[in-house]
Tab-separated table of C-alpha atoms in Angstrom:
chain	number	residue	atom	x	y	z
A	1	UNK	CA	-0.312	-0.198	-0.235
A	2	UNK	CA	1.567	2.832	-0.613
A	3	UNK	CA	1.907	6.222	1.691
A	4	UNK	CA	-0.421	8.981	1.319
A	5	UNK	CA	1.012	12.538	-0.111
A	6	UNK	CA	1.459	15.034	1.521
A	7	UNK	CA	-0.713	18.096	1.493
A	8	UNK	CA	1.515	20.004	-0.410
A	9	UNK	CA	1.948	17.193	-3.034
A	10	UNK	CA	-1.805	17.504	-4.353
A	11	UNK	CA	-1.266	21.625	-5.568
A	12	UNK	CA	-0.432	19.938	-9.052
A	13	UNK	CA	-3.681	18.545	-9.171
A	14	UNK	CA	-5.957	20.781	-6.673
A	15	UNK	CA	-4.724	24.183	-8.959
A	16	UNK	CA	-3.934	22.242	-12.388
A	17	UNK	CA	-7.349	24.749	-13.776
A	18	UNK	CA	-5.167	27.724	-13.240
A	19	UNK	CA	-2.052	26.436	-15.230
A	20	UNK	CA	-3.077	28.985	-18.645
A	21	UNK	CA	-3.077	32.039	-16.313
A	22	UNK	CA	0.032	31.638	-14.413
A	23	UNK	CA	2.995	33.048	-15.945
A	24	UNK	CA	5.664	30.546	-14.125
A	25	UNK	CA	4.284	27.050	-13.446
A	26	UNK	CA	7.052	25.877	-12.103
A	27	UNK	CA	8.234	28.876	-9.866
A	28	UNK	CA	4.266	28.705	-8.829
A	29	UNK	CA	4.461	25.057	-7.605
A	30	UNK	CA	7.517	25.942	-6.045
A	31	UNK	CA	6.868	28.414	-3.987
A	32	UNK	CA	3.620	27.174	-2.883
A	33	UNK	CA	5.783	24.033	-1.327
A	34	UNK	CA	7.479	26.411	0.994
A	35	UNK	CA	6.221	27.234	4.238
A	36	UNK	CA	5.180	30.996	3.902
A	37	UNK	CA	7.473	33.233	5.333
A	38	UNK	CA	6.129	35.277	8.818
A	39	UNK	CA	5.909	39.014	8.959
A	40	UNK	CA	4.895	41.607	11.438
A	41	UNK	CA	3.682	45.025	11.402
A	42	UNK	CA	4.901	46.999	13.922
A	43	UNK	CA	2.725	49.371	16.020
A	44	UNK	CA	3.737	52.585	15.031
A	45	UNK	CA	3.048	54.323	18.850
A	46	UNK	CA	4.924	51.918	20.791
A	47	UNK	CA	8.204	51.865	19.339
A	48	UNK	CA	7.880	51.612	15.578
A	49	UNK	CA	9.888	48.983	14.088
A	50	UNK	CA	13.259	50.076	15.610
A	51	UNK	CA	12.006	48.727	18.833
A	52	UNK	CA	9.779	45.690	17.420
A	53	UNK	CA	13.446	44.807	15.620
A	54	UNK	CA	15.253	44.940	18.888
A	55	UNK	CA	12.694	43.050	21.180
A	56	UNK	CA	12.490	40.117	18.910
A	57	UNK	CA	16.281	40.027	18.573
A	58	UNK	CA	16.349	39.243	22.107
A	59	UNK	CA	14.357	36.315	22.269
A	60	UNK	CA	16.359	34.567	19.465
A	61	UNK	CA	14.411	35.806	16.217
A	62	UNK	CA	15.770	36.135	12.800
A	63	UNK	CA	14.832	39.535	11.745
A	64	UNK	CA	15.041	41.683	8.501
A	65	UNK	CA	12.562	44.121	6.668
A	66	UNK	CA	9.738	43.548	4.421
A	67	UNK	CA	10.826	45.776	1.144
A	68	UNK	CA	8.465	46.960	0.040
A	69	UNK	CA	6.583	48.055	3.394
A	70	UNK	CA	8.679	50.501	6.070
A	71	UNK	CA	6.227	49.226	8.592
A	72	UNK	CA	7.079	45.324	8.544
A	73	UNK	CA	9.073	43.118	9.162
A	74	UNK	CA	10.388	39.401	7.982
A	75	UNK	CA	10.990	36.580	10.226
A	76	UNK	CA	13.029	33.519	9.591
A	77	UNK	CA	11.827	30.131	8.132
A	78	UNK	CA	9.753	28.617	10.965
A	79	UNK	CA	9.449	31.156	13.524
A	80	UNK	CA	6.175	31.377	16.172
A	81	UNK	CA	6.315	35.075	17.478
A	82	UNK	CA	2.985	34.541	18.510
A	83	UNK	CA	3.996	34.537	22.415
A	84	UNK	CA	6.279	36.737	21.801
A	85	UNK	CA	7.263	39.947	24.483
A	86	UNK	CA	6.705	41.858	21.116
A	87	UNK	CA	3.489	40.333	20.682
A	88	UNK	CA	1.948	39.744	23.769
A	89	UNK	CA	3.192	43.625	24.482
A	90	UNK	CA	1.913	45.361	21.825
A	91	UNK	CA	4.682	45.904	19.986
A	92	UNK	CA	3.635	44.290	16.874
A	93	UNK	CA	1.196	42.157	15.307
A	94	UNK	CA	0.877	38.588	12.675
A	95	UNK	CA	-0.392	39.752	9.971
A	96	UNK	CA	0.171	37.890	6.615
A	97	UNK	CA	2.151	40.086	3.628
A	98	UNK	CA	-0.156	40.217	0.758
A	99	UNK	CA	-2.769	41.167	3.506
A	100	UNK	CA	-0.910	44.444	4.381
A	101	UNK	CA	-1.785	45.709	1.322
A	102	UNK	CA	-5.132	45.945	1.318
A	103	UNK	CA	-5.555	49.115	3.463
A	104	UNK	CA	-2.515	50.510	1.668
A	105	UNK	CA	-4.948	50.635	-1.669
A	106	UNK	CA	-7.941	51.689	-0.032
A	107	UNK	CA	-5.851	55.142	1.212
A	108	UNK	CA	-7.582	55.511	4.643
A	109	UNK	CA	-6.126	58.440	6.534
A	110	UNK	CA	-6.519	60.286	9.253
A	111	UNK	CA	-9.617	61.609	10.214
A	112	UNK	CA	-11.996	59.450	8.349
A	113	UNK	CA	-15.119	57.416	8.590
A	114	UNK	CA	-13.620	53.790	7.780
A	115	UNK	CA	-16.106	50.509	7.416
A	116	UNK	CA	-14.599	47.230	7.736
A	117	UNK	CA	-16.844	44.957	6.371
A	118	UNK	CA	-15.854	41.710	7.205
A	119	UNK	CA	-13.304	42.596	10.029
A	120	UNK	CA	-12.196	39.643	12.258
A	121	UNK	CA	-10.482	37.986	13.500
A	122	UNK	CA	-9.070	41.818	12.937
A	123	UNK	CA	-5.211	42.735	11.639
A	124	UNK	CA	-6.742	44.403	8.975
A	125	UNK	CA	-8.996	46.386	11.218
A	126	UNK	CA	-5.952	47.089	13.465
A	127	UNK	CA	-4.348	48.559	10.208
A	128	UNK	CA	-6.967	50.875	9.617
A	129	UNK	CA	-7.478	52.444	13.249
A	130	UNK	CA	-3.292	53.241	12.991
A	131	UNK	CA	-4.076	54.778	9.466
A	132	UNK	CA	-7.068	56.840	10.884
A	133	UNK	CA	-5.978	58.036	13.924
A	134	UNK	CA	-3.004	60.522	12.714
A	135	UNK	CA	0.588	60.542	14.408
A	136	UNK	CA	-0.363	62.037	17.909
A	137	UNK	CA	-1.198	59.358	20.226
A	138	UNK	CA	-3.347	61.576	22.815
A	139	UNK	CA	-5.605	62.504	20.104
A	140	UNK	CA	-6.792	59.708	17.646
A	141	UNK	CA	-8.597	60.729	15.102
A	142	UNK	CA	-11.307	59.083	12.950
A	143	UNK	CA	-13.292	56.185	13.534
A	144	UNK	CA	-13.661	52.456	12.400
A	145	UNK	CA	-16.535	50.449	12.427
A	146	UNK	CA	-15.031	46.657	12.808
A	147	UNK	CA	-18.079	44.325	11.775
A	148	UNK	CA	-18.513	40.591	12.087
A	149	UNK	CA	-21.446	37.603	11.849
A	150	UNK	CA	-19.388	35.568	14.308
A	151	UNK	CA	-19.317	35.923	17.553
A	152	UNK	CA	-16.095	33.920	18.221
A	153	UNK	CA	-14.464	35.535	15.812
A	154	UNK	CA	-15.312	39.368	17.153
A	155	UNK	CA	-14.350	38.042	20.780
A	156	UNK	CA	-10.151	37.859	18.682
A	157	UNK	CA	-10.451	41.176	17.308
A	158	UNK	CA	-10.955	42.542	20.651
A	159	UNK	CA	-8.412	40.976	22.224
A	160	UNK	CA	-5.874	42.212	19.570
A	161	UNK	CA	-7.768	46.132	20.189
A	162	UNK	CA	-6.576	45.414	24.306
A	163	UNK	CA	-3.327	44.346	23.094
A	164	UNK	CA	-2.432	47.487	20.760
A	165	UNK	CA	-4.413	49.563	23.300
A	166	UNK	CA	-6.484	51.193	20.186
A	167	UNK	CA	-9.251	53.881	21.560
A	168	UNK	CA	-10.285	54.840	17.977
A	169	UNK	CA	-12.558	50.991	17.316
A	170	UNK	CA	-16.213	50.509	17.524
A	171	UNK	CA	-17.451	46.709	16.747
A	172	UNK	CA	-20.457	45.564	15.929
A	173	UNK	CA	-21.712	42.460	14.956
A	174	UNK	CA	-24.351	42.230	11.804
A	175	UNK	CA	-24.430	40.294	8.731
A	176	UNK	CA	-22.161	42.035	6.088
A	177	UNK	CA	-25.329	42.501	3.877
A	178	UNK	CA	-27.549	43.618	6.266
A	179	UNK	CA	-26.626	46.637	8.060
A	180	UNK	CA	-28.690	48.820	9.711
A	181	UNK	CA	-29.123	52.109	7.567
A	182	UNK	CA	-28.658	54.259	11.411
A	183	UNK	CA	-24.532	53.687	10.740
A	184	UNK	CA	-25.086	55.850	8.049
A	185	UNK	CA	-21.843	55.998	5.000
A	186	UNK	CA	-18.565	56.007	5.525
A	187	UNK	CA	-14.980	57.315	3.606
A	188	UNK	CA	-13.534	53.801	2.796
A	189	UNK	CA	-15.301	50.600	2.737
A	190	UNK	CA	-12.872	47.616	3.098
A	191	UNK	CA	-14.636	44.226	1.602
A	192	UNK	CA	-12.785	41.150	2.332
A	193	UNK	CA	-14.747	38.860	2.230
A	194	UNK	CA	-15.382	35.203	3.408
A	195	UNK	CA	-13.648	32.967	-0.321
A	196	UNK	CA	-12.353	29.762	-1.183
A	197	UNK	CA	-9.161	30.325	0.810
A	198	UNK	CA	-6.796	28.984	-1.806
A	199	UNK	CA	-4.087	31.459	-1.218
A	200	UNK	CA	-3.142	30.462	2.239
A	201	UNK	CA	-2.115	26.672	1.322
A	202	UNK	CA	1.246	27.989	2.253
A	203	UNK	CA	0.720	28.678	5.240
A	204	UNK	CA	-2.569	25.669	5.301
A	205	UNK	CA	-1.859	22.951	3.816
A	206	UNK	CA	-4.600	21.381	4.555
A	207	UNK	CA	-6.801	23.748	1.746
A	208	UNK	CA	-5.189	21.636	-1.064
A	209	UNK	CA	-7.262	18.663	-0.208
A	210	UNK	CA	-10.873	20.161	-0.639
A	211	UNK	CA	-12.250	20.303	-4.634
A	212	UNK	CA	-12.440	22.948	-5.844
A	213	UNK	CA	-16.122	24.205	-4.820
A	214	UNK	CA	-17.339	25.362	-8.152
A	215	UNK	CA	-18.095	29.519	-6.711
A	216	UNK	CA	-20.673	28.436	-4.570
A	217	UNK	CA	-20.102	31.850	-2.419
A	218	UNK	CA	-20.010	33.743	-5.497
A	219	UNK	CA	-24.132	35.249	-4.919
A	220	UNK	CA	-22.938	36.498	-1.168
A	221	UNK	CA	-19.831	37.215	-2.528
A	222	UNK	CA	-21.585	39.446	-5.258
A	223	UNK	CA	-24.015	40.799	-2.013
A	224	UNK	CA	-21.513	41.837	-0.237
A	225	UNK	CA	-19.781	44.035	-2.619
A	226	UNK	CA	-23.047	45.683	-3.214
A	227	UNK	CA	-23.223	46.213	-0.029
A	228	UNK	CA	-20.099	47.636	0.321
A	229	UNK	CA	-20.230	50.840	-2.591
A	230	UNK	CA	-23.948	51.213	-0.711
A	231	UNK	CA	-21.972	51.893	2.028
A	232	UNK	CA	-19.303	54.367	0.584
A	233	UNK	CA	-20.189	57.806	0.297
A	234	UNK	CA	-19.966	59.461	-3.097
A	235	UNK	CA	-16.680	60.422	-3.690
A	236	UNK	CA	-15.232	56.919	-1.388
A	237	UNK	CA	-13.445	54.552	-1.650
A	238	UNK	CA	-13.558	50.695	-1.533
A	239	UNK	CA	-11.559	47.592	-2.036
A	240	UNK	CA	-12.303	44.018	-2.559
A	241	UNK	CA	-10.301	41.618	-1.440
A	242	UNK	CA	-10.229	37.648	-1.271
A	243	UNK	CA	-7.417	34.829	-0.241
A	244	UNK	CA	-8.370	32.689	-3.557
A	245	UNK	CA	-6.800	32.056	-7.115
A	246	UNK	CA	-10.961	31.254	-8.235
A	247	UNK	CA	-11.613	33.534	-10.854
A	248	UNK	CA	-15.553	33.141	-10.154
A	249	UNK	CA	-14.727	34.826	-6.871
A	250	UNK	CA	-12.940	37.483	-8.113
A	251	UNK	CA	-12.833	39.151	-11.416
A	252	UNK	CA	-15.794	37.924	-12.839
A	253	UNK	CA	-17.500	39.035	-9.314
A	254	UNK	CA	-16.147	42.165	-9.908
A	255	UNK	CA	-17.236	42.258	-13.147
A	256	UNK	CA	-21.009	41.407	-12.620
A	257	UNK	CA	-20.832	44.366	-10.286
A	258	UNK	CA	-19.714	46.926	-12.054
A	259	UNK	CA	-22.409	45.771	-15.076
A	260	UNK	CA	-24.988	46.264	-12.503
A	261	UNK	CA	-24.318	49.406	-10.800
A	262	UNK	CA	-23.304	51.273	-14.353
A	263	UNK	CA	-21.494	54.705	-13.948
A	264	UNK	CA	-21.497	54.947	-10.190
A	265	UNK	CA	-18.332	53.133	-9.762
A	266	UNK	CA	-15.024	53.173	-12.048
A	267	UNK	CA	-12.603	49.995	-11.100
A	268	UNK	CA	-8.995	51.882	-10.503
A	269	UNK	CA	-5.468	50.444	-11.893
A	270	UNK	CA	-4.971	49.252	-8.715
A	271	UNK	CA	-1.130	48.848	-10.055
A	272	UNK	CA	-0.803	52.458	-10.186
A	273	UNK	CA	-0.487	52.444	-6.733
A	274	UNK	CA	1.078	49.656	-5.592
A	275	UNK	CA	4.474	50.306	-3.033
A	276	UNK	CA	7.533	50.038	-5.078
A	277	UNK	CA	9.486	46.634	-5.085
A	278	UNK	CA	6.221	44.475	-4.549
A	279	UNK	CA	5.897	41.669	-7.844
A	280	UNK	CA	2.151	41.240	-8.917
A	281	UNK	CA	0.014	39.717	-11.604
A	282	UNK	CA	-2.222	41.773	-13.428
A	283	UNK	CA	-6.610	41.018	-13.284
A	284	UNK	CA	-7.834	38.615	-15.927
A	285	UNK	CA	-9.472	39.884	-18.919
A	286	UNK	CA	-10.573	36.604	-20.028
A	287	UNK	CA	-11.016	33.092	-18.701
A	288	UNK	CA	-12.725	29.754	-19.752
A	289	UNK	CA	-13.891	31.272	-23.211
A	290	UNK	CA	-15.783	34.679	-21.529
A	291	UNK	CA	-14.326	38.460	-22.480
A	292	UNK	CA	-13.803	40.231	-19.576
A	293	UNK	CA	-13.828	43.865	-19.579
A	294	UNK	CA	-10.596	45.436	-20.322
A	295	UNK	CA	-10.403	47.347	-17.481
A	296	UNK	CA	-10.361	44.227	-14.710
A	297	UNK	CA	-5.876	44.232	-15.765
A	298	UNK	CA	-6.340	47.215	-13.446
A	299	UNK	CA	-6.900	44.178	-10.607
A	300	UNK	CA	-4.098	42.773	-8.567
A	301	UNK	CA	-3.177	39.274	-8.068
A	302	UNK	CA	-0.517	38.636	-5.762
A	303	UNK	CA	1.012	34.820	-6.602
A	304	UNK	CA	3.636	33.212	-4.178
A	305	UNK	CA	6.421	33.280	-6.667
A	306	UNK	CA	5.675	37.149	-7.234
A	307	UNK	CA	6.964	38.706	-3.683
A	308	UNK	CA	6.591	35.336	-1.709
A	309	UNK	CA	3.629	35.566	0.203
A	310	UNK	CA	0.445	34.095	-0.340
A	311	UNK	CA	-2.524	34.391	-2.970
A	312	UNK	CA	-4.689	37.472	-2.830
A	313	UNK	CA	-6.445	39.217	-4.572
A	314	UNK	CA	-7.692	43.364	-4.678
A	315	UNK	CA	-10.025	45.461	-6.898
A	316	UNK	CA	-9.810	48.816	-6.070
A	317	UNK	CA	-13.867	50.622	-6.708
A	318	UNK	CA	-13.902	54.962	-6.521
A	319	UNK	CA	-17.657	56.109	-6.115
A	320	UNK	CA	-18.527	58.819	-8.436
A	321	UNK	CA	-18.995	61.820	-6.711
A	322	UNK	CA	-22.459	62.751	-8.105
A	323	UNK	CA	-23.402	59.209	-7.435
A	324	UNK	CA	-26.878	59.017	-5.320
A	325	UNK	CA	-25.806	58.615	-1.290
A	326	UNK	CA	-27.668	56.324	0.866
A	327	UNK	CA	-30.526	58.073	3.279
A	328	UNK	CA	-29.843	56.859	6.323
A	329	UNK	CA	-32.539	57.974	9.057
A	330	UNK	CA	-32.517	60.785	10.718
A	331	UNK	CA	-32.222	60.652	14.564
A	332	UNK	CA	-31.081	63.014	17.656
A	333	UNK	CA	-30.043	59.682	19.548
A	334	UNK	CA	-27.004	60.585	21.696
A	335	UNK	CA	-24.628	57.877	22.723
A	336	UNK	CA	-26.360	55.984	25.569
A	337	UNK	CA	-23.212	54.455	27.234
A	338	UNK	CA	-21.905	58.055	27.439
A	339	UNK	CA	-21.202	59.353	30.992
A	340	UNK	CA	-21.968	62.660	31.660
A	341	UNK	CA	-19.415	65.123	30.996
A	342	UNK	CA	-18.170	65.965	34.466
A	343	UNK	CA	-18.070	62.483	35.902
A	344	UNK	CA	-16.180	61.563	32.737
A	345	UNK	CA	-13.321	64.868	33.178
A	346	UNK	CA	-13.376	63.528	36.921
A	347	UNK	CA	-12.395	60.192	36.527
A	348	UNK	CA	-10.374	60.872	34.524
A	349	UNK	CA	-8.781	63.498	36.085
A	350	UNK	CA	-8.325	60.864	39.390
A	351	UNK	CA	-6.708	58.660	37.091
A	352	UNK	CA	-4.231	60.808	35.662
A	353	UNK	CA	-3.101	62.720	39.362
A	354	UNK	CA	-2.659	59.025	40.592
A	355	UNK	CA	-0.543	58.662	37.675
A	356	UNK	CA	1.008	61.965	37.362
A	357	UNK	CA	0.254	61.927	33.402
A	358	UNK	CA	0.549	65.412	31.521
A	359	UNK	CA	-2.955	67.328	31.364
A	360	UNK	CA	-2.630	66.115	26.937
A	361	UNK	CA	-2.787	62.482	27.721
A	362	UNK	CA	-5.986	61.986	28.821
A	363	UNK	CA	-7.396	65.553	27.666
A	364	UNK	CA	-9.216	64.894	24.608
A	365	UNK	CA	-10.866	61.735	25.777
A	366	UNK	CA	-14.007	61.044	27.692
A	367	UNK	CA	-15.984	57.670	29.078
A	368	UNK	CA	-18.502	54.887	28.624
A	369	UNK	CA	-19.970	52.577	30.010
A	370	UNK	CA	-19.480	48.761	28.453
A	371	UNK	CA	-20.617	45.220	29.269
A	372	UNK	CA	-18.876	43.451	32.644
A	373	UNK	CA	-18.480	47.034	34.064
A	374	UNK	CA	-15.814	48.510	32.232
A	375	UNK	CA	-15.502	51.791	31.210
A	376	UNK	CA	-14.299	52.602	28.208
A	377	UNK	CA	-12.145	55.307	26.664
A	378	UNK	CA	-13.054	56.639	23.413
A	379	UNK	CA	-11.917	60.174	21.737
A	380	UNK	CA	-14.771	62.993	22.540
A	381	UNK	CA	-14.955	63.581	18.764
A	382	UNK	CA	-16.192	60.143	17.921
A	383	UNK	CA	-19.772	60.358	17.295
A	384	UNK	CA	-21.170	56.863	18.375
A	385	UNK	CA	-24.646	58.332	18.937
A	386	UNK	CA	-25.996	55.558	16.248
A	387	UNK	CA	-25.321	53.197	18.721
A	388	UNK	CA	-28.393	54.152	19.911
A	389	UNK	CA	-30.413	52.899	17.472
A	390	UNK	CA	-32.339	49.876	18.329
A	391	UNK	CA	-31.529	47.599	15.366
A	392	UNK	CA	-27.998	48.058	15.604
A	393	UNK	CA	-25.794	45.570	17.569
A	394	UNK	CA	-22.936	47.844	19.035
A	395	UNK	CA	-20.813	44.998	21.082
A	396	UNK	CA	-18.331	47.795	22.100
A	397	UNK	CA	-16.021	50.995	21.520
A	398	UNK	CA	-12.740	52.100	21.741
A	399	UNK	CA	-10.164	50.830	24.748
A	400	UNK	CA	-11.459	48.971	27.756
A	401	UNK	CA	-9.579	51.877	30.115
A	402	UNK	CA	-11.273	51.258	33.275
A	403	UNK	CA	-12.649	48.642	36.037
A	404	UNK	CA	-15.658	50.502	37.629
A	405	UNK	CA	-17.718	49.704	40.452
A	406	UNK	CA	-14.786	49.908	42.887
A	407	UNK	CA	-14.096	52.819	45.350
A	408	UNK	CA	-11.686	53.998	43.141
A	409	UNK	CA	-12.017	52.704	39.340
A	410	UNK	CA	-8.738	50.817	38.486
A	411	UNK	CA	-7.498	50.668	34.699
A	412	UNK	CA	-7.679	47.484	32.345
A	413	UNK	CA	-4.181	45.886	31.417
A	414	UNK	CA	-4.796	47.348	27.767
A	415	UNK	CA	-4.733	50.342	29.360
A	416	UNK	CA	-2.030	50.298	31.419
A	417	UNK	CA	0.300	49.215	29.144
A	418	UNK	CA	-0.770	51.833	26.601
A	419	UNK	CA	0.053	54.745	29.433
A	420	UNK	CA	2.567	53.588	31.412
A	421	UNK	CA	5.014	55.343	29.225
A	422	UNK	CA	3.248	58.816	30.311
A	423	UNK	CA	3.382	57.946	33.541
A	424	UNK	CA	5.624	60.131	36.324
A	425	UNK	CA	4.263	58.353	39.307
A	426	UNK	CA	3.940	54.801	40.495
A	427	UNK	CA	5.965	53.833	37.163
A	428	UNK	CA	8.598	50.750	37.426
A	429	UNK	CA	11.189	50.273	34.950
A	430	UNK	CA	12.059	46.570	34.314
A	431	UNK	CA	15.061	45.309	33.210
A	432	UNK	CA	15.180	42.861	30.056
A	433	UNK	CA	15.527	40.010	32.189
A	434	UNK	CA	12.708	41.569	34.331
A	435	UNK	CA	10.663	41.937	31.856
A	436	UNK	CA	10.781	38.410	30.983
A	437	UNK	CA	10.150	37.523	34.570
A	438	UNK	CA	6.947	39.841	34.500
A	439	UNK	CA	4.768	37.906	32.064
A	440	UNK	CA	5.120	34.725	33.803
A	441	UNK	CA	2.753	33.692	36.774
A	442	UNK	CA	6.272	34.155	39.125
A	443	UNK	CA	6.280	36.938	41.959
A	444	UNK	CA	9.929	38.373	42.160
A	445	UNK	CA	11.432	40.283	43.498
A	446	UNK	CA	13.408	44.030	43.538
A	447	UNK	CA	16.349	45.804	45.431
A	448	UNK	CA	15.450	49.721	44.068
A	449	UNK	CA	11.954	51.385	44.837
A	450	UNK	CA	11.683	54.446	42.456
A	451	UNK	CA	10.927	57.406	44.719
A	452	UNK	CA	7.382	58.116	43.112
A	453	UNK	CA	5.861	54.951	44.506
A	454	UNK	CA	4.965	54.136	48.063
A	455	UNK	CA	5.554	50.299	48.727
A	456	UNK	CA	2.260	50.379	51.071
A	457	UNK	CA	-0.276	52.076	48.457
A	458	UNK	CA	-2.795	49.348	47.258
A	459	UNK	CA	-2.827	50.502	43.654
A	460	UNK	CA	-1.248	48.546	40.896
A	461	UNK	CA	2.136	50.282	39.575
A	462	UNK	CA	2.512	50.862	35.514
A	463	UNK	CA	5.295	48.305	34.431
A	464	UNK	CA	7.463	49.320	31.358
A	465	UNK	CA	10.765	48.467	29.766
A	466	UNK	CA	12.966	51.165	27.764
A	467	UNK	CA	10.013	53.171	28.081
A	468	UNK	CA	7.395	50.890	26.995
A	469	UNK	CA	4.807	50.126	29.055
A	470	UNK	CA	3.911	46.595	29.695
A	471	UNK	CA	0.999	45.936	32.037
A	472	UNK	CA	0.143	46.462	35.146
A	473	UNK	CA	2.346	45.082	38.403
A	474	UNK	CA	1.088	44.377	42.599
A	475	UNK	CA	3.684	45.708	44.474
A	476	UNK	CA	4.514	44.551	48.459
A	477	UNK	CA	7.249	45.672	50.718
A	478	UNK	CA	9.351	43.269	50.811
A	479	UNK	CA	11.311	42.257	54.792
A	480	UNK	CA	14.909	42.948	54.355
A	481	UNK	CA	14.253	46.035	51.766
A	482	UNK	CA	12.901	46.275	48.721
A	483	UNK	CA	9.679	44.979	47.129
A	484	UNK	CA	8.104	41.980	45.937
A	485	UNK	CA	6.540	42.495	42.307
A	486	UNK	CA	3.814	40.437	40.652
A	487	UNK	CA	1.925	40.940	37.859
A	488	UNK	CA	-1.453	41.468	37.044
A	489	UNK	CA	-1.765	40.552	33.330
A	490	UNK	CA	-4.352	38.418	31.848
A	491	UNK	CA	-3.678	34.565	33.143
A	492	UNK	CA	-4.095	34.178	29.285
A	493	UNK	CA	-0.624	36.033	28.552
A	494	UNK	CA	0.962	33.426	30.786
A	495	UNK	CA	-0.327	30.212	29.498
A	496	UNK	CA	0.637	32.005	25.768
A	497	UNK	CA	3.926	32.356	27.169
A	498	UNK	CA	4.994	29.201	29.409
A	499	UNK	CA	3.857	27.157	25.981
A	500	UNK	CA	6.497	29.486	24.058
A	501	UNK	CA	9.160	28.938	26.724
A	502	UNK	CA	9.123	24.797	26.554
A	503	UNK	CA	9.066	25.119	22.583
A	504	UNK	CA	12.464	26.916	22.746
A	505	UNK	CA	13.707	24.423	25.317
A	506	UNK	CA	12.973	21.355	23.389
């Protein structure tokens, strides 16, 4: 009896139908047989690429810049940085290189209102939040509405928001084609739609076991693209994206919707928008004997052998300035969860005084009530009145900031990580060895006690390394001098780190 073939060995048979449209078949198959390089995107407000590179290198990762993206990094083959201090500490997010392109092509700018139609697990949401926030970490601008119909997947997205300390994202749970009119329109809409995922086979070779499904999702994909265009304001932009090679889910979807909508939308030549150094193929103008509009050549096909990525498809659609605008329901509602201004100001001032924050640190933010007795931090300029509409299933908004229903509200782990670098009181700086131990549940002893810390004060301290916030910690006086430090990071962090360290020692 012959041994079963590996998943990768099934690629020639699984993708044989694409041979006529692949420019170098042998190179394509060769790339599919290699593992997908691991790539990360650095947090621009937490040290950027330089700090992420430094911290990753300290943990033994071999790091190189991504040639066509100044904010991204390659790691050596086989690297697993998910439980690295750089990722758990919110300095970077693991993101596939091909998927990083959607946001630059969308051209999301500071102050814009953006919809991520199928947002979970959230890497592109994070990228969008950074794009619309601007350069001032204490004055985030814009708004990203992250939508997904899966509660479980939204949990992963919200975890990323907490870990990275984002305050300008609102999360809603709807079917992509059934968003309430109360949400209004957006300057930019990203439609990274569910698909057959063929382009992810380098990361998940089990995809190769699946037979071609005949484009069973195309009706849903066309409906999602139409919904994205409807939600886009006149003069705005939509990016349609998939991680599959199938023309039925890519060019044919775009062609059909353009034919239905007519002059309301123009398909851009996205190749003119690509970063220098990136190699990508053009969209198809014919498939299976059917001619397609020549403008579809302006779509982008990222193939594994072009720039050592996964497979990805992108189409950029600009909505005409004179296109009919969607009529949103008029409402005089206010954000029902927002605290009265005087109450929010008093709470923020008290926390600011406790940690010695400069007045500008929290001055442009306010607070909202959230589920689980949590107060959410949102920019004062963020309009969330639409959450009052009965049909809007708002899950969360802003950054989980403080635990309420206490004598004095205490910062969450995400807020402590975000604001530790601004603290002039109750801040504790660790060296690298102490930093590694902080990401475990084990208590450590510190001989030094900064003058800004009263060891008898029961409020958490804000812990940092090289000026970068790590999270909250509890300190207690130690007999004989010094203090005992206990990490207050979530237990899931300790579990992830324990597995990471064990694997590294094998």
